[in-house]
PDB file of C-alpha atoms in Angstrom:
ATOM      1  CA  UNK R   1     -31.901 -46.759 168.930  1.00  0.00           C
ATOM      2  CA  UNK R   2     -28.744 -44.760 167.598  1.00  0.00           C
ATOM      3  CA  UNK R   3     -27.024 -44.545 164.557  1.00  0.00           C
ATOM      4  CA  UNK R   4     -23.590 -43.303 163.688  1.00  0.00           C
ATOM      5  CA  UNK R   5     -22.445 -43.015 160.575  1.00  0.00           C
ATOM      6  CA  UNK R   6     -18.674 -41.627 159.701  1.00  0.00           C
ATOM      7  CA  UNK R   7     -18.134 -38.455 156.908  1.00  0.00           C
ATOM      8  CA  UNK R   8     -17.354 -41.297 154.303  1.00  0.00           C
ATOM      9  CA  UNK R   9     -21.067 -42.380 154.608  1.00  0.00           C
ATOM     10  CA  UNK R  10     -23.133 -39.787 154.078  1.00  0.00           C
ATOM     11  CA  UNK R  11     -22.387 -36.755 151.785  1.00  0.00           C
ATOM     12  CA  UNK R  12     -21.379 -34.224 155.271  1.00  0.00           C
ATOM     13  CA  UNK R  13     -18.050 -33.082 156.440  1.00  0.00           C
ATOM     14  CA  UNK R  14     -19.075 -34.563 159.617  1.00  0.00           C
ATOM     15  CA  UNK R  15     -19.812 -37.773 160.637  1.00  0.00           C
ATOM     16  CA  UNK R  16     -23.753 -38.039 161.752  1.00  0.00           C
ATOM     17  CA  UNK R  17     -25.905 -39.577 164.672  1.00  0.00           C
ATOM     18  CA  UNK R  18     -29.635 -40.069 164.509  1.00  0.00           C
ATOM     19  CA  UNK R  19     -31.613 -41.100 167.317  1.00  0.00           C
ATOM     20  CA  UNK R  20     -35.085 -42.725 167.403  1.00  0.00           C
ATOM     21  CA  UNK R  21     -35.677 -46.003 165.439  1.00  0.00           C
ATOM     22  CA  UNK R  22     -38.206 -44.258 163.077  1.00  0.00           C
ATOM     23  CA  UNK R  23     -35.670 -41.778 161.816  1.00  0.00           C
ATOM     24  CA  UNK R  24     -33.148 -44.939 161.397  1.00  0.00           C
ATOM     25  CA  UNK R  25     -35.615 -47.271 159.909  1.00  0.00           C
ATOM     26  CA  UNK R  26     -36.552 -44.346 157.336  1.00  0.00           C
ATOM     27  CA  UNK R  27     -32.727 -44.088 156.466  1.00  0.00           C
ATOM     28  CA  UNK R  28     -32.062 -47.733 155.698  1.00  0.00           C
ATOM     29  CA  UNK R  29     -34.981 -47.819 153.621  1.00  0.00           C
ATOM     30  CA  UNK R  30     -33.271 -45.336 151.665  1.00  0.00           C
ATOM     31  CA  UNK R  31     -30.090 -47.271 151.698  1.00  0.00           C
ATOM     32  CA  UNK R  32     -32.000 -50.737 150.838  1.00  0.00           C
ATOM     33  CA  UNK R  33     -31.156 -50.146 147.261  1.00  0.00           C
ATOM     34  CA  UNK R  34     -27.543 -51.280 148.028  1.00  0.00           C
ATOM     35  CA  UNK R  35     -28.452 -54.042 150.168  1.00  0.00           C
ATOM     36  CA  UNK R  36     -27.780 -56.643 147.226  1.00  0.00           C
ATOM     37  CA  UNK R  37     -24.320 -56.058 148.151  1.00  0.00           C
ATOM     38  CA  UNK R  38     -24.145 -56.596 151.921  1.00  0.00           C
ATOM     39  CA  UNK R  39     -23.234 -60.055 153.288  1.00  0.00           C
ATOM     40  CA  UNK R  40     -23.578 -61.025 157.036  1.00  0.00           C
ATOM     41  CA  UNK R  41     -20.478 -61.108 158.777  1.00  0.00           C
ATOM     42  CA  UNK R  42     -18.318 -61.239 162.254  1.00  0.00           C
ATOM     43  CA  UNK R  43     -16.995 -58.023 162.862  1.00  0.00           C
ATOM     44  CA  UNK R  44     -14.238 -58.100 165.217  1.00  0.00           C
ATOM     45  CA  UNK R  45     -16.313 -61.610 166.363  1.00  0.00           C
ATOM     46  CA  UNK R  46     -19.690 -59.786 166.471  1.00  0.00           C
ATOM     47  CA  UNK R  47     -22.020 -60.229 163.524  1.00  0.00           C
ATOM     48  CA  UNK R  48     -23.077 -57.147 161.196  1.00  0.00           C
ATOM     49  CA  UNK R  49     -23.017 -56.237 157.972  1.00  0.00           C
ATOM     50  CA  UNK R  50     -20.418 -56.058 155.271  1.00  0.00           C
ATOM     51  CA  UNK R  51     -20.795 -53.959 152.206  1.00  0.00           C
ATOM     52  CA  UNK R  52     -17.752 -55.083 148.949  1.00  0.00           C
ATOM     53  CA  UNK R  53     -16.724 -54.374 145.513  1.00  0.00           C
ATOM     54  CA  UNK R  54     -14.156 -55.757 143.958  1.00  0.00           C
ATOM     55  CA  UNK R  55     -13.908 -58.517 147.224  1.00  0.00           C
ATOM     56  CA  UNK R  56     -13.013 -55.736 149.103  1.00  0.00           C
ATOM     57  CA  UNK R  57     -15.262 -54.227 152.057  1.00  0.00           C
ATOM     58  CA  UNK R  58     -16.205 -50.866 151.182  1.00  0.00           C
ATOM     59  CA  UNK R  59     -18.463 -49.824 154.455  1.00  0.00           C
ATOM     60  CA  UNK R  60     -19.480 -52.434 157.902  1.00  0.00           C
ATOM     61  CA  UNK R  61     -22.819 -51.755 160.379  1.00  0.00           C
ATOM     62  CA  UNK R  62     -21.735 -53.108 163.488  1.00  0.00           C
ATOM     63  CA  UNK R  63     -24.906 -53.677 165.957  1.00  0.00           C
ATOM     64  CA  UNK R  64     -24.846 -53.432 169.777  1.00  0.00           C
ATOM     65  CA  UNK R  65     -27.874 -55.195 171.333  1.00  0.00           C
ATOM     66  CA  UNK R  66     -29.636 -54.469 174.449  1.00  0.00           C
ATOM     67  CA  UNK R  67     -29.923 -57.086 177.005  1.00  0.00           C
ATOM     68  CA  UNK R  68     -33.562 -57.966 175.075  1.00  0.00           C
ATOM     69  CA  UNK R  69     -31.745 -58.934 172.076  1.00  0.00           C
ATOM     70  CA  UNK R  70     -33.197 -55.720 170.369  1.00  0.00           C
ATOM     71  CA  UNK R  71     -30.774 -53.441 168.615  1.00  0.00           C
ATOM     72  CA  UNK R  72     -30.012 -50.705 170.459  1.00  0.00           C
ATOM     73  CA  UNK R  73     -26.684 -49.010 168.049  1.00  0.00           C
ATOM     74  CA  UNK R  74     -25.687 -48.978 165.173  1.00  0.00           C
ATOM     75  CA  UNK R  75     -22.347 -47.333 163.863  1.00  0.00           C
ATOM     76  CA  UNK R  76     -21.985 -47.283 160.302  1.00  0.00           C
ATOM     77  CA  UNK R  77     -18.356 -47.373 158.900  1.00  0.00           C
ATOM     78  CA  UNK R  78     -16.525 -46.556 155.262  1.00  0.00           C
ATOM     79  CA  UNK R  79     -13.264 -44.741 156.489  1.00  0.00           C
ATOM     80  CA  UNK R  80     -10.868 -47.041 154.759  1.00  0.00           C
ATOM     81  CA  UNK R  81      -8.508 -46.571 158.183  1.00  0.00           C
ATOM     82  CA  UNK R  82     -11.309 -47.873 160.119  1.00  0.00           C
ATOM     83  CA  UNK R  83     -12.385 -50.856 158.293  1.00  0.00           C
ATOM     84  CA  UNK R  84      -8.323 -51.984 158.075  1.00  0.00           C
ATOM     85  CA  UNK R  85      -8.781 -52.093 161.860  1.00  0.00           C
ATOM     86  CA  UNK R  86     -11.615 -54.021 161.974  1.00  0.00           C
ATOM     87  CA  UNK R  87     -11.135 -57.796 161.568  1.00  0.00           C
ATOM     88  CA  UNK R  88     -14.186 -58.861 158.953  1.00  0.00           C
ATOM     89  CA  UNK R  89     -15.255 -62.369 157.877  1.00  0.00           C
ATOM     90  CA  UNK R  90     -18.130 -62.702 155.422  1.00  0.00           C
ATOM     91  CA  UNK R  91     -20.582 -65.819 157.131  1.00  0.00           C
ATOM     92  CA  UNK R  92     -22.288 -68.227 155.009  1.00  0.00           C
ATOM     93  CA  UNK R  93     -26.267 -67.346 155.992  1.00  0.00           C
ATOM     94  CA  UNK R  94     -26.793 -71.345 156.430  1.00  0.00           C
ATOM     95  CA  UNK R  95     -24.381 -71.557 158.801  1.00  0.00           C
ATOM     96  CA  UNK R  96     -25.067 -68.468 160.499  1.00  0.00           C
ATOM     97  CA  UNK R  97     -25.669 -69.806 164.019  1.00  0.00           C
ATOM     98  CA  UNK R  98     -22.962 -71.369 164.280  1.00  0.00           C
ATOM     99  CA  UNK R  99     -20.425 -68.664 163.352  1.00  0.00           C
ATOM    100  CA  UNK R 100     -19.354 -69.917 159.933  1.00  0.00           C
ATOM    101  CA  UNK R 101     -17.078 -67.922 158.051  1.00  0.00           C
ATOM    102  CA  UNK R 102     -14.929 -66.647 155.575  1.00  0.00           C
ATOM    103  CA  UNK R 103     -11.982 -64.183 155.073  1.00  0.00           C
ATOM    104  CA  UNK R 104     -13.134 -61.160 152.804  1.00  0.00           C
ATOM    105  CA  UNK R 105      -9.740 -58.940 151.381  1.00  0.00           C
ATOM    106  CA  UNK R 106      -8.907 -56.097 153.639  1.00  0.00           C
TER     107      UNK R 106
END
């Protein structure tokens, strides 16, 4: 398991990976507190996550899964030139399998 998470997540100049899915799990446990505002969603016609305000995304997790179906990335992304790139619609959880979605302001 990897994460990467761009300089607009996390307060470093850098952007940051972490390897091992301990040290991730720990890390979105400390991030679960702003979970009430994360949606599923297609990004760029993969599902992840979507984090708004103000209808607006404000940071994405994007998942790559292994051929297991476990996840095996995860890149975390606020840079506002990023998420403009990245084609996001917010999916209604009930109709989840079947790809249901919505557009969400860029």
């Amino acid at each position: 398991m990897v994460l990467h998470a761009d300089a607009l997540v996390v307060p470093t100049p850098e952007p940051i990976t972490v390897r091992g899915a301990e040290p991730v799990a720990q890390g979105a446990m400390a991030a679960a507190a702003r979970a009430r505002f994360t949606g599923l969603a297609r990004l760029d016609g993969e599902f992840g996550l979507v984090m708004a305000s103000q209808g607006r995304p404000r940071l994405v997790l994007a998942f790559a899964f292994g051929a297991d179906g476990r996840i095996t990335r995860i890149d975390v992304v606020a840079e506002p030139e990023r998420l403009r790139g990245t084609e996001i619609a917010v999916v209604d959880p009930g109709q989840a399998e079947t790809g249901g979605a919505g557009e969400l302001a860029q």
